[in-house]
Amino acid sequence: MPVVRARLELLMKLANVFDAEMLRDILFKLKCETEVEEGNIIAVEVQSDRVDMFSVEGIAKAIRFYTEQEKFSEPVLKNVPFKVFVQQPPAKRPYIAVAAVTNVKLDEERLKLLIDFQERLHATFGRNRRKVAIGLHDLDKLPSPVLEYRDVDIDKTTMIPLHDFREFSIRDVLSLTEQGKLYGFISLNNSFHPAILSNGKVISLPPVINSDITRLTEETRNILIDVTGTDFDAVNSVLNVIIHALTFYGGEVLGAIVKYPDKEVTTPNLTSKRMRIDMGFASSWLGIDAANNVELVRKALEKMGYRIMEINKNFIIVDVPYYRMDILHQVDVVEDIAMGIGYENLGFLDVEPRPIIKKGFGLRDVANIVRDVLIGLGYTELNTLTLIPQQIAEVISYGVTPMVVNAPSNEINALRTSLAQSIIAILKSSQHIPQPVKVFEIGDVVTECRSCYNKWKNELRVCWAIMDSETRFEELHASLHAIIREFGLEKKLVLRPCNIEFFVRGRCAEISIDDVVIGFMGEISPEKLEKLEIFYPITLAEISINALQTVHSKNFG
Amino acid sequence: MFNSKTVLCGVTVIVLEAQLSKSELDVLKKIVELNRDVDFGELARGTSLSEEGLSSIVELLKSKGIVEVAEKSILIAKTSEEGLSYLEALPEEKVAKFIQEHGGSASIEEIRKFLGEFVASIGISWAVRRGWIRIERGVAKFQSFVPLTRHREILALFANGKEVDESIRNSDVFQELVKRKLINISVTKQRIVKLAIPYQEALKLVMQKPVASKLTHEMIASGNWKNYVFKAYNLEALPPLIYPGKRHFFKDFVDMIRDVMEDLGFEEVKDDYIIPELWNFDILFQAQDHPSRDIHDILVVDGYADLSMYSDVVERTRRVHEVGGFCGSTGWRYKWSYEKASKLILRSHTTAVTARYLIGRKPPARLYTIARVFRRDNPDPRHSPEFTNFDGVIMEKDFNFRKLLGLLAQILRSIGIEKFKFKPAYFPFTEPSVEGYGYVPGYGWIEVFGAGMFRPEVLEILGVDAPVGAWGMGVERLAMVVYGIDDIRLLFSRDVEFTRSFPYAKRFYVR
């Protein structure tokens, strides 16, 4: 979740709430967890659906609505002085929205917070600038209100990048600047790259870097915003959210006409989305009687920044503020009703108990019996990961190992196909504790299943093992019988010589019941032990709980 | 073991209520019988024990202060072969006698001829030494003669080898005989055992019953138990360390949650770990370009699933994602990719399991699962790439948000959390969404779970027409807070000793 940090005093001033406890409580009710850090900085964790709250101003505005200090009204689009010509939309980044906000008084603190806001949008909603990128410019330094947005030849075009004074070719900007190295690949199209030009000069190279010509300073009073990206709605929504933050201080909004080859769009679009909410739906979804509490519902929505156009027992017509991009369905407004009322005020309704009659002898019942027997025989239950290092699977190999393509380390780059792999790994790090070490686990392994729709099936297995100064095959064999006896299947238990290569030849067995192989047991071969740097003998058995359950139900129904 | 009992005549005597085993008693009996100091060899023979066996028993008796062992070096002398040949007469005696009988003088040659070279030369030189003869120009002249009776007595005395007593050892005769190698001497150590307690006390001890350390079946069956006294236990010594077989404390915690759910009427469901993105994300209306689907957050395996069996769900998913379906949503307004939805991944949450089981189902349904999920995290004290998710769904005709809050309250109380609060939250597949925070005494507030009502888009994709409440929880996090463990890796058995020493009583935390 994105975290917005600012001086607590600043937020209090902007929100006009001076009690820190109350402020934090309101934010809690607005989905935000808060922490006050050293230096009296408040860190607000905002949820990713409320992009409008990614700025300090957006948070302050939400608090003001919630505390009924104001009601929502959209800023006025004063006029539309900008033209943006997009004759050939850049292939990798076709959409652009442009606007300006006047009378924004920046100081050092506000400029820093504005840059933070921009970066936060880039990183999360903007998918690291791939989906959306933002450029902020000092309007007064803009060469011309007529802009062009197109791909430019990176060798034939130059610009003065931010914080520099020299002209560089676009190619150089991409390869020499830090931003170029980080973001240059995103929209590069062979030797062409998108650029915004004003009077023939490059003022922005989205999503990489702006030109120094229009750099923002503490003296900036009027800000031009450009938003480019791969999704038309996303681009316009982000522009709105920025305007929402910048118009907090008053000021006017100036728009642009964006001329695409096939259409003309005026940006920003500050009109609210009008929606109809069914009262019946709100009532049944939340479990409240909305129809008879119309005033409560109205107040709740106004606290959440909505404008009520009409409300009665049957429906509500609301205007959703232009800066909200998370309202996809009337249910999103219904959540805001619940938040406006306050979850703590909603109360609970009891859910009727529904006792179920447990039928049959399921997988877990089989597992619990095996567990009880092994505990009774003195084995310690383990809790291990299914993820294993591929190395272990190479030494203790059992079938085809599923590999994790993007594992963060080699310790967890494969999945076990046998519990023995995990158990042996644990025994390896248990060589210095008092012996005998008797351990077991009941857990899932992942096995290849070519005919399954998802190619890999889980299987529930039990594996138990003894590590001691000498092998304990007899004890293990006796424990196998002890387990199978509890299922009434001891007479059907058959052991045959097995071929598993991590066991000592001739000292391992395939375990079957009714001619179905349900598992194996044996002594781990000293060659494998040596490879794993284990210096004590291990005797081990593994059985499929799934197979055991199947065999049991065949015999006993 | 010993009890000091009486003071006897101004002398403190430790009367021993010693506990003696049968073998100790046998040896002591022999010593008492002989009523004298006895040498080891003799004692061994008398008790039919080997010297080694006797040695350890004597040590025991010695450690209890009942006997003392003294070591003595003794000198043994044995007459040599040569010495034995002089028992009748020593060489010089023979020489003297011969000369005397030969008229008082004889030539050396004659002597040699008569007695033999060896005896003659020894005899002549010793006779001269003793002043019995004088040699003049090859002729020996008789002077005097004293029979060496004492010499011969001593030679005879040591004919079979014997200890040499003080007086003989110091005598000139003996020393001469040793020097002449007519007697061989050697030194041996002799061990003497003697009583360290008064005879009466020893007698008393010998009358006791022997001590046994174990009652056996044989003793009972033969009635022999009556002949023994049983050794007292040393209650201060610690016994050997044994560990009982033990359930893993975390699995018990999971079982406790299972019990809570089953009591509320929920049925457990299970699925594979490797699933297509369809179940993990798409059926939950999570946009395909949503950051949580990033290759940096989820773990991926090679390959794609075959979704041909699921074409109904797939179609509904496509329609809802692209245009919002029929439920009145705007949808995501992008081109939905079948290929991406069929990509195989390791599931990152268990709502993927519970939601899947709801597909096409009619209400009512109460399902839960507690199982492993996977995220792309490097293991550290707070994160594990694989952990346990507990997820539940409830589908009922009149289900609503307030009922969901009620159910969550009930679950929290059942797992022992009495103080809790709800916070509005955001999840891509629920609306309204809520996070439940519980208060754990000794720790503070902890986020226990996330929950919400499945969005209408999700309901349409699943093909169900009743509202669904859902919730999910990371189980390790709660277990760690409750058990006071601050490294998640300790839950995954790296340290078997930690697991086997985790006291059962510690499991009864807040409940």
Coordinates of N, CA, C and O in Angstrom, one line a residue, chain B residues 343-473:
Chain B
K343 N -2.3 -19.1 -17.6 CA -0.9 -19.2 -17.1 C -0.9 -20.0 -15.8 O -1.6 -19.6 -14.8
L344 N 0.0 -20.9 -15.6 CA 0.1 -21.7 -14.4 C 1.0 -20.9 -13.4 O 2.1 -20.5 -13.7
I345 N 0.5 -20.8 -12.2 CA 1.2 -20.1 -11.1 C 1.0 -20.9 -9.8 O 0.2 -21.8 -9.7
L346 N 1.8 -20.5 -8.8 CA 1.5 -21.1 -7.4 C 0.5 -20.1 -6.8 O 0.8 -18.9 -6.7
R347 N -0.5 -20.7 -6.3 CA -1.6 -19.8 -5.8 C -1.1 -18.9 -4.7 O -0.3 -19.3 -3.8
S348 N -1.6 -17.6 -4.7 CA -1.1 -16.6 -3.8 C -2.1 -16.3 -2.6 O -1.7 -15.6 -1.7
H349 N -3.2 -16.9 -2.7 CA -4.2 -16.8 -1.6 C -5.2 -17.9 -1.8 O -5.3 -18.5 -2.8
T350 N -6.0 -18.2 -0.7 CA -6.9 -19.3 -0.8 C -8.3 -18.9 -1.1 O -9.2 -19.7 -1.2
T351 N -8.5 -17.6 -1.4 CA -9.9 -17.2 -1.9 C -10.0 -17.9 -3.3 O -11.1 -18.1 -3.8
A352 N -8.8 -18.2 -3.9 CA -8.8 -18.9 -5.2 C -9.4 -20.3 -5.0 O -10.0 -20.8 -6.0
V353 N -9.3 -20.8 -3.8 CA -9.9 -22.2 -3.6 C -11.4 -22.1 -3.3 O -12.2 -22.7 -3.9
T354 N -11.7 -21.2 -2.3 CA -13.1 -21.2 -1.9 C -14.0 -20.6 -3.0 O -15.1 -21.1 -3.2
A355 N -13.6 -19.6 -3.7 CA -14.4 -19.0 -4.8 C -14.6 -20.1 -5.8 O -15.8 -20.2 -6.3
R356 N -13.6 -20.9 -6.2 CA -13.8 -21.9 -7.2 C -14.9 -22.9 -6.9 O -15.6 -23.3 -7.7
Y357 N -14.9 -23.2 -5.6 CA -15.9 -24.2 -5.1 C -17.3 -23.7 -5.2 O -18.3 -24.4 -5.1
L358 N -17.5 -22.3 -5.3 CA -18.8 -21.8 -5.3 C -19.4 -21.8 -6.7 O -20.6 -21.6 -6.9
I359 N -18.5 -22.0 -7.7 CA -19.0 -21.9 -9.1 C -20.2 -22.7 -9.4 O -20.2 -23.9 -9.2
G360 N -21.2 -22.0 -9.9 CA -22.5 -22.7 -10.2 C -23.3 -23.3 -9.1 O -24.2 -24.0 -9.3
R361 N -22.9 -23.0 -7.9 CA -23.6 -23.6 -6.7 C -24.8 -22.8 -6.3 O -24.9 -21.6 -6.5
K362 N -25.8 -23.5 -5.7 CA -27.0 -22.8 -5.2 C -26.8 -22.6 -3.7 O -26.2 -23.4 -3.1
P363 N -27.4 -21.5 -3.2 CA -27.3 -21.3 -1.8 C -28.1 -22.4 -1.0 O -29.0 -22.9 -1.6
P364 N -27.8 -22.7 0.2 CA -26.8 -22.0 1.1 C -25.4 -22.8 0.9 O -25.4 -24.0 0.6
A365 N -24.4 -22.1 1.2 CA -23.1 -22.8 1.2 C -22.2 -22.1 2.2 O -22.2 -20.9 2.4
R366 N -21.5 -23.0 3.0 CA -20.5 -22.5 4.0 C -19.2 -23.3 3.8 O -19.2 -24.4 4.1
L367 N -18.2 -22.6 3.2 CA -17.0 -23.3 2.9 C -15.8 -22.7 3.5 O -15.8 -21.4 3.6
Y368 N -14.8 -23.5 3.9 CA -13.6 -22.8 4.3 C -12.4 -23.7 3.9 O -12.5 -24.9 3.6
T369 N -11.2 -23.1 4.0 CA -10.0 -23.9 3.7 C -8.9 -23.3 4.6 O -8.9 -22.0 4.8
I370 N -8.0 -24.1 5.1 CA -6.8 -23.6 5.7 C -5.6 -24.3 5.1 O -5.4 -25.5 5.2
A371 N -4.9 -23.6 4.2 CA -3.8 -24.3 3.5 C -2.7 -23.3 3.0 O -2.8 -22.1 3.2
R372 N -1.7 -23.9 2.4 CA -0.5 -23.1 2.0 C -0.8 -22.3 0.8 O -1.4 -22.7 -0.2
V373 N -0.2 -21.1 0.8 CA -0.1 -20.2 -0.4 C 1.3 -19.7 -0.6 O 2.1 -19.9 0.3
F374 N 1.6 -19.1 -1.7 CA 2.9 -18.8 -2.1 C 3.0 -17.3 -2.6 O 2.2 -16.9 -3.3
R375 N 4.1 -16.6 -2.1 CA 4.3 -15.3 -2.6 C 5.8 -15.2 -2.9 O 6.7 -15.9 -2.3
R376 N 6.1 -14.2 -3.7 CA 7.6 -14.0 -4.1 C 8.2 -13.2 -3.0 O 8.5 -12.0 -3.2
D377 N 8.6 -13.8 -1.9 CA 9.2 -13.1 -0.8 C 10.4 -13.9 -0.4 O 10.4 -15.1 -0.4
N378 N 11.5 -13.2 0.0 CA 12.7 -13.9 0.5 C 12.4 -14.1 2.0 O 11.9 -13.3 2.6
P379 N 12.8 -15.3 2.4 CA 12.6 -15.6 3.8 C 13.3 -14.6 4.8 O 14.5 -14.4 4.6
D380 N 12.6 -14.0 5.7 CA 13.2 -13.2 6.7 C 12.3 -13.3 7.9 O 11.3 -14.0 7.9
P381 N 12.7 -12.7 9.1 CA 11.9 -12.9 10.3 C 10.4 -12.6 10.1 O 9.6 -13.2 10.8
R382 N 10.0 -11.7 9.2 CA 8.6 -11.4 9.1 C 8.0 -12.0 7.9 O 6.8 -11.9 7.7
H383 N 8.7 -12.6 7.0 CA 8.1 -13.1 5.7 C 8.6 -14.5 5.4 O 9.7 -14.8 5.6
S384 N 7.7 -15.2 4.8 CA 8.0 -16.5 4.3 C 7.4 -16.6 2.9 O 6.3 -16.2 2.7
P385 N 8.1 -17.2 2.0 CA 7.6 -17.3 0.6 C 6.4 -18.3 0.6 O 5.6 -18.3 -0.4
E386 N 6.3 -19.1 1.6 CA 5.1 -20.0 1.7 C 4.5 -19.9 3.1 O 5.3 -20.0 4.1
F387 N 3.2 -19.7 3.2 CA 2.6 -19.6 4.5 C 1.2 -20.1 4.4 O 0.7 -20.5 3.3
T388 N 0.5 -20.0 5.5 CA -0.8 -20.6 5.6 C -1.9 -19.5 5.6 O -1.9 -18.6 6.3
N389 N -2.8 -19.7 4.7 CA -4.0 -18.8 4.6 C -5.2 -19.5 5.0 O -5.4 -20.7 4.7
F390 N -6.0 -18.8 5.8 CA -7.3 -19.4 6.2 C -8.4 -18.5 5.5 O -8.4 -17.3 5.6
D391 N -9.2 -19.1 4.7 CA -10.2 -18.4 3.9 C -11.6 -19.0 4.1 O -11.7 -20.3 4.3
G392 N -12.6 -18.2 4.1 CA -13.9 -18.8 4.2 C -14.9 -18.0 3.3 O -14.7 -16.8 3.0
V393 N -15.9 -18.7 2.9 CA -17.0 -18.0 2.1 C -18.3 -18.5 2.7 O -18.5 -19.6 3.1
I394 N -19.3 -17.6 2.7 CA -20.7 -18.0 3.1 C -21.6 -17.4 2.1 O -21.6 -16.2 1.8
M395 N -22.4 -18.2 1.5 CA -23.4 -17.8 0.5 C -24.8 -18.1 1.0 O -25.1 -19.3 1.3
E396 N -25.6 -17.1 1.2 CA -27.0 -17.4 1.6 C -27.9 -16.3 0.9 O -27.5 -15.3 0.6
K397 N -29.1 -16.7 0.8 CA -30.1 -15.9 0.1 C -30.1 -14.5 0.6 O -30.1 -13.5 -0.2
D398 N -30.2 -14.3 1.9 CA -30.3 -12.9 2.4 C -29.1 -12.5 3.1 O -29.1 -11.6 4.0
F399 N -27.9 -13.0 2.7 CA -26.7 -12.6 3.3 C -26.4 -11.1 3.0 O -26.7 -10.6 2.0
N400 N -25.8 -10.4 4.0 CA -25.5 -9.0 3.8 C -24.3 -8.6 4.7 O -23.7 -9.4 5.4
F401 N -23.9 -7.3 4.6 CA -22.7 -6.9 5.2 C -22.7 -7.0 6.7 O -21.8 -7.3 7.4
R402 N -23.9 -6.6 7.3 CA -24.0 -6.6 8.7 C -23.9 -8.1 9.3 O -23.4 -8.3 10.3
K403 N -24.4 -9.0 8.5 CA -24.3 -10.4 8.9 C -22.9 -10.9 8.8 O -22.4 -11.6 9.6
L404 N -22.2 -10.4 7.8 CA -20.7 -10.7 7.7 C -20.0 -10.2 8.9 O -19.2 -10.9 9.5
L405 N -20.3 -8.9 9.3 CA -19.6 -8.4 10.5 C -19.9 -9.3 11.7 O -19.1 -9.5 12.6
G406 N -21.2 -9.7 11.8 CA -21.6 -10.6 12.9 C -20.8 -11.9 12.9 O -20.4 -12.3 14.0
L407 N -20.7 -12.5 11.7 CA -20.0 -13.8 11.6 C -18.5 -13.6 12.0 O -17.9 -14.4 12.7
L408 N -17.9 -12.5 11.5 CA -16.5 -12.2 11.8 C -16.3 -12.0 13.3 O -15.4 -12.5 13.9
A409 N -17.3 -11.3 14.0 CA -17.2 -11.1 15.4 C -17.2 -12.5 16.1 O -16.5 -12.7 17.1
Q410 N -18.1 -13.3 15.6 CA -18.2 -14.6 16.2 C -16.9 -15.5 16.1 O -16.5 -16.1 17.0
I411 N -16.3 -15.4 14.9 CA -15.1 -16.1 14.7 C -14.0 -15.6 15.6 O -13.2 -16.3 16.2
L412 N -13.9 -14.3 15.7 CA -12.9 -13.7 16.5 C -13.0 -14.1 18.0 O -12.1 -14.5 18.6
R413 N -14.3 -14.1 18.5 CA -14.5 -14.5 19.8 C -14.1 -16.0 20.0 O -13.5 -16.3 21.0
S414 N -14.5 -16.8 19.1 CA -14.2 -18.2 19.2 C -12.7 -18.5 19.2 O -12.3 -19.5 19.8
I415 N -11.9 -17.7 18.6 CA -10.5 -18.0 18.6 C -9.8 -17.2 19.8 O -8.6 -17.2 19.9
G416 N -10.6 -16.6 20.6 CA -10.1 -16.1 21.9 C -9.9 -14.6 21.9 O -9.3 -14.1 22.8
I417 N -10.3 -13.9 20.8 CA -10.1 -12.4 20.8 C -11.4 -11.7 21.1 O -12.4 -11.8 20.4
E418 N -11.4 -11.1 22.3 CA -12.6 -10.5 22.8 C -12.8 -9.0 22.4 O -13.8 -8.5 22.2
K419 N -11.6 -8.4 22.2 CA -11.6 -6.9 21.9 C -11.2 -6.8 20.5 O -10.1 -7.2 20.1
F420 N -12.1 -6.2 19.7 CA -11.7 -6.0 18.2 C -12.4 -4.8 17.7 O -13.3 -4.3 18.2
K421 N -11.9 -4.4 16.5 CA -12.5 -3.3 15.8 C -12.4 -3.5 14.3 O -11.6 -4.3 13.8
F422 N -13.4 -2.9 13.5 CA -13.4 -3.1 12.1 C -13.0 -1.8 11.4 O -13.5 -0.7 11.7
K423 N -12.2 -1.9 10.3 CA -11.8 -0.8 9.6 C -12.2 -0.9 8.1 O -12.0 -2.0 7.6
P424 N -12.7 0.1 7.5 CA -12.9 0.0 6.0 C -11.6 -0.3 5.3 O -10.5 0.2 5.7
A425 N -11.7 -1.1 4.3 CA -10.5 -1.5 3.6 C -10.7 -1.6 2.1 O -11.8 -1.3 1.6
Y426 N -9.7 -2.1 1.4 CA -9.9 -2.3 -0.1 C -9.4 -3.6 -0.5 O -8.2 -3.9 -0.2
F427 N -10.2 -4.4 -1.2 CA -9.7 -5.6 -1.9 C -10.4 -5.6 -3.2 O -11.5 -5.2 -3.4
P428 N -9.7 -6.0 -4.3 CA -10.2 -5.9 -5.6 C -11.5 -6.7 -5.8 O -12.3 -6.4 -6.7
F429 N -11.8 -7.7 -5.0 CA -12.9 -8.5 -5.3 C -14.1 -8.4 -4.3 O -15.1 -9.1 -4.4
T430 N -13.9 -7.5 -3.3 CA -15.0 -7.3 -2.4 C -15.4 -5.9 -2.3 O -14.6 -5.0 -2.5
E431 N -16.7 -5.6 -2.0 CA -17.2 -4.3 -1.8 C -18.5 -4.4 -1.0 O -19.4 -5.0 -1.6
P432 N -18.7 -3.9 0.2 CA -17.6 -3.2 1.0 C -16.6 -4.2 1.5 O -16.8 -5.4 1.5
S433 N -15.4 -3.7 1.8 CA -14.3 -4.5 2.3 C -14.1 -4.0 3.7 O -14.3 -2.9 4.1
V434 N -13.5 -4.9 4.5 CA -13.3 -4.6 5.9 C -12.0 -5.3 6.4 O -11.7 -6.4 5.9
E435 N -11.3 -4.7 7.3 CA -10.2 -5.4 8.0 C -10.6 -5.5 9.5 O -11.0 -4.5 10.0
G436 N -10.3 -6.6 10.0 CA -10.6 -6.8 11.4 C -9.4 -6.8 12.2 O -8.4 -7.4 11.9
Y437 N -9.4 -6.0 13.3 CA -8.2 -5.9 14.2 C -8.6 -6.5 15.5 O -9.6 -6.2 16.0
G438 N -7.7 -7.3 16.0 CA -7.9 -7.9 17.3 C -6.9 -7.4 18.3 O -5.8 -7.0 18.0
Y439 N -7.3 -7.4 19.6 CA -6.4 -6.9 20.6 C -5.8 -8.2 21.3 O -6.6 -8.9 21.9
V440 N -4.5 -8.3 21.3 CA -3.9 -9.5 22.0 C -3.2 -9.0 23.2 O -2.2 -8.2 23.1
P441 N -3.6 -9.4 24.4 CA -3.0 -8.9 25.6 C -1.5 -9.2 25.6 O -1.1 -10.3 25.2
G442 N -0.7 -8.2 26.0 CA 0.7 -8.4 26.0 C 1.4 -8.0 24.6 O 2.6 -7.9 24.5
Y443 N 0.6 -7.7 23.6 CA 1.1 -7.4 22.3 C 0.5 -6.1 21.8 O 1.2 -5.1 21.5
G444 N -0.8 -6.0 21.7 CA -1.4 -4.8 21.2 C -2.4 -5.2 20.1 O -2.9 -6.3 20.0
W445 N -2.7 -4.2 19.2 CA -3.6 -4.4 18.1 C -2.9 -5.1 17.0 O -1.8 -4.7 16.6
I446 N -3.5 -6.1 16.4 CA -3.0 -6.7 15.2 C -4.1 -6.9 14.2 O -5.2 -7.3 14.6
E447 N -3.7 -6.7 13.0 CA -4.7 -7.0 11.9 C -4.9 -8.5 11.8 O -3.9 -9.2 11.5
V448 N -6.1 -9.0 12.0 CA -6.3 -10.4 12.0 C -6.7 -10.9 10.6 O -6.2 -11.9 10.1
F449 N -7.6 -10.2 10.0 CA -8.1 -10.7 8.7 C -8.6 -9.6 7.8 O -8.9 -8.4 8.3
G450 N -8.8 -9.9 6.5 CA -9.5 -9.0 5.6 C -10.7 -9.7 5.2 O -10.8 -10.9 5.1
A451 N -11.8 -8.9 4.9 CA -13.0 -9.6 4.5 C -13.9 -8.6 3.7 O -13.5 -7.5 3.5
G452 N -15.0 -9.1 3.2 CA -15.9 -8.3 2.4 C -17.0 -9.1 1.7 O -17.0 -10.3 1.8
M453 N -17.9 -8.3 1.1 CA -18.9 -9.0 0.2 C -18.4 -9.1 -1.2 O -17.9 -8.1 -1.7
F454 N -18.4 -10.3 -1.7 CA -18.0 -10.4 -3.1 C -18.7 -9.4 -4.0 O -19.9 -9.3 -3.9
R455 N -18.0 -8.7 -4.9 CA -18.6 -7.8 -5.8 C -19.6 -8.5 -6.7 O -19.4 -9.7 -7.0
P456 N -20.6 -7.7 -7.2 CA -21.5 -8.3 -8.1 C -20.9 -8.9 -9.4 O -21.3 -9.9 -9.9
E457 N -19.7 -8.3 -9.8 CA -19.0 -8.8 -10.9 C -18.5 -10.2 -10.6 O -18.6 -11.1 -11.5
V458 N -18.0 -10.4 -9.4 CA -17.5 -11.7 -9.1 C -18.7 -12.8 -9.0 O -18.6 -13.9 -9.5
L459 N -19.8 -12.3 -8.5 CA -21.0 -13.2 -8.4 C -21.4 -13.6 -9.8 O -21.7 -14.8 -10.0
E460 N -21.4 -12.7 -10.7 CA -21.8 -13.0 -12.1 C -20.8 -14.0 -12.7 O -21.2 -15.0 -13.4
I461 N -19.5 -13.8 -12.5 CA -18.5 -14.7 -13.0 C -18.7 -16.1 -12.5 O -18.6 -17.1 -13.2
L462 N -18.9 -16.1 -11.1 CA -19.1 -17.5 -10.5 C -20.4 -18.1 -10.9 O -20.6 -19.3 -10.6
G463 N -21.3 -17.3 -11.4 CA -22.6 -17.9 -11.8 C -23.4 -18.2 -10.6 O -24.2 -19.2 -10.6
V464 N -23.3 -17.4 -9.6 CA -24.2 -17.6 -8.4 C -25.1 -16.3 -8.3 O -24.7 -15.2 -8.7
D465 N -26.3 -16.5 -7.7 CA -27.2 -15.4 -7.6 C -27.5 -15.0 -6.2 O -28.5 -14.3 -6.0
A466 N -26.8 -15.5 -5.3 CA -27.0 -15.0 -3.9 C -25.8 -14.3 -3.4 O -24.7 -14.6 -3.9
P467 N -25.9 -13.4 -2.4 CA -24.7 -12.7 -2.0 C -23.8 -13.6 -1.2 O -24.2 -14.6 -0.6
V468 N -22.5 -13.3 -1.3 CA -21.4 -14.1 -0.7 C -20.6 -13.2 0.2 O -20.1 -12.1 -0.3
G469 N -20.4 -13.6 1.4 CA -19.4 -12.9 2.3 C -18.1 -13.8 2.3 O -18.2 -15.0 2.3
A470 N -17.0 -13.1 2.3 CA -15.7 -13.8 2.3 C -14.7 -13.2 3.2 O -14.8 -12.0 3.5
W471 N -13.8 -14.0 3.7 CA -12.7 -13.4 4.6 C -11.5 -14.3 4.4 O -11.6 -15.5 4.1
G472 N -10.3 -13.7 4.7 CA -9.1 -14.4 4.6 C -8.1 -13.9 5.7 O -8.2 -12.8 6.2
M473 N -7.3 -14.8 6.1 CA -6.4 -14.5 7.3 C -5.0 -15.2 7.1 O -5.0 -16.3 6.6

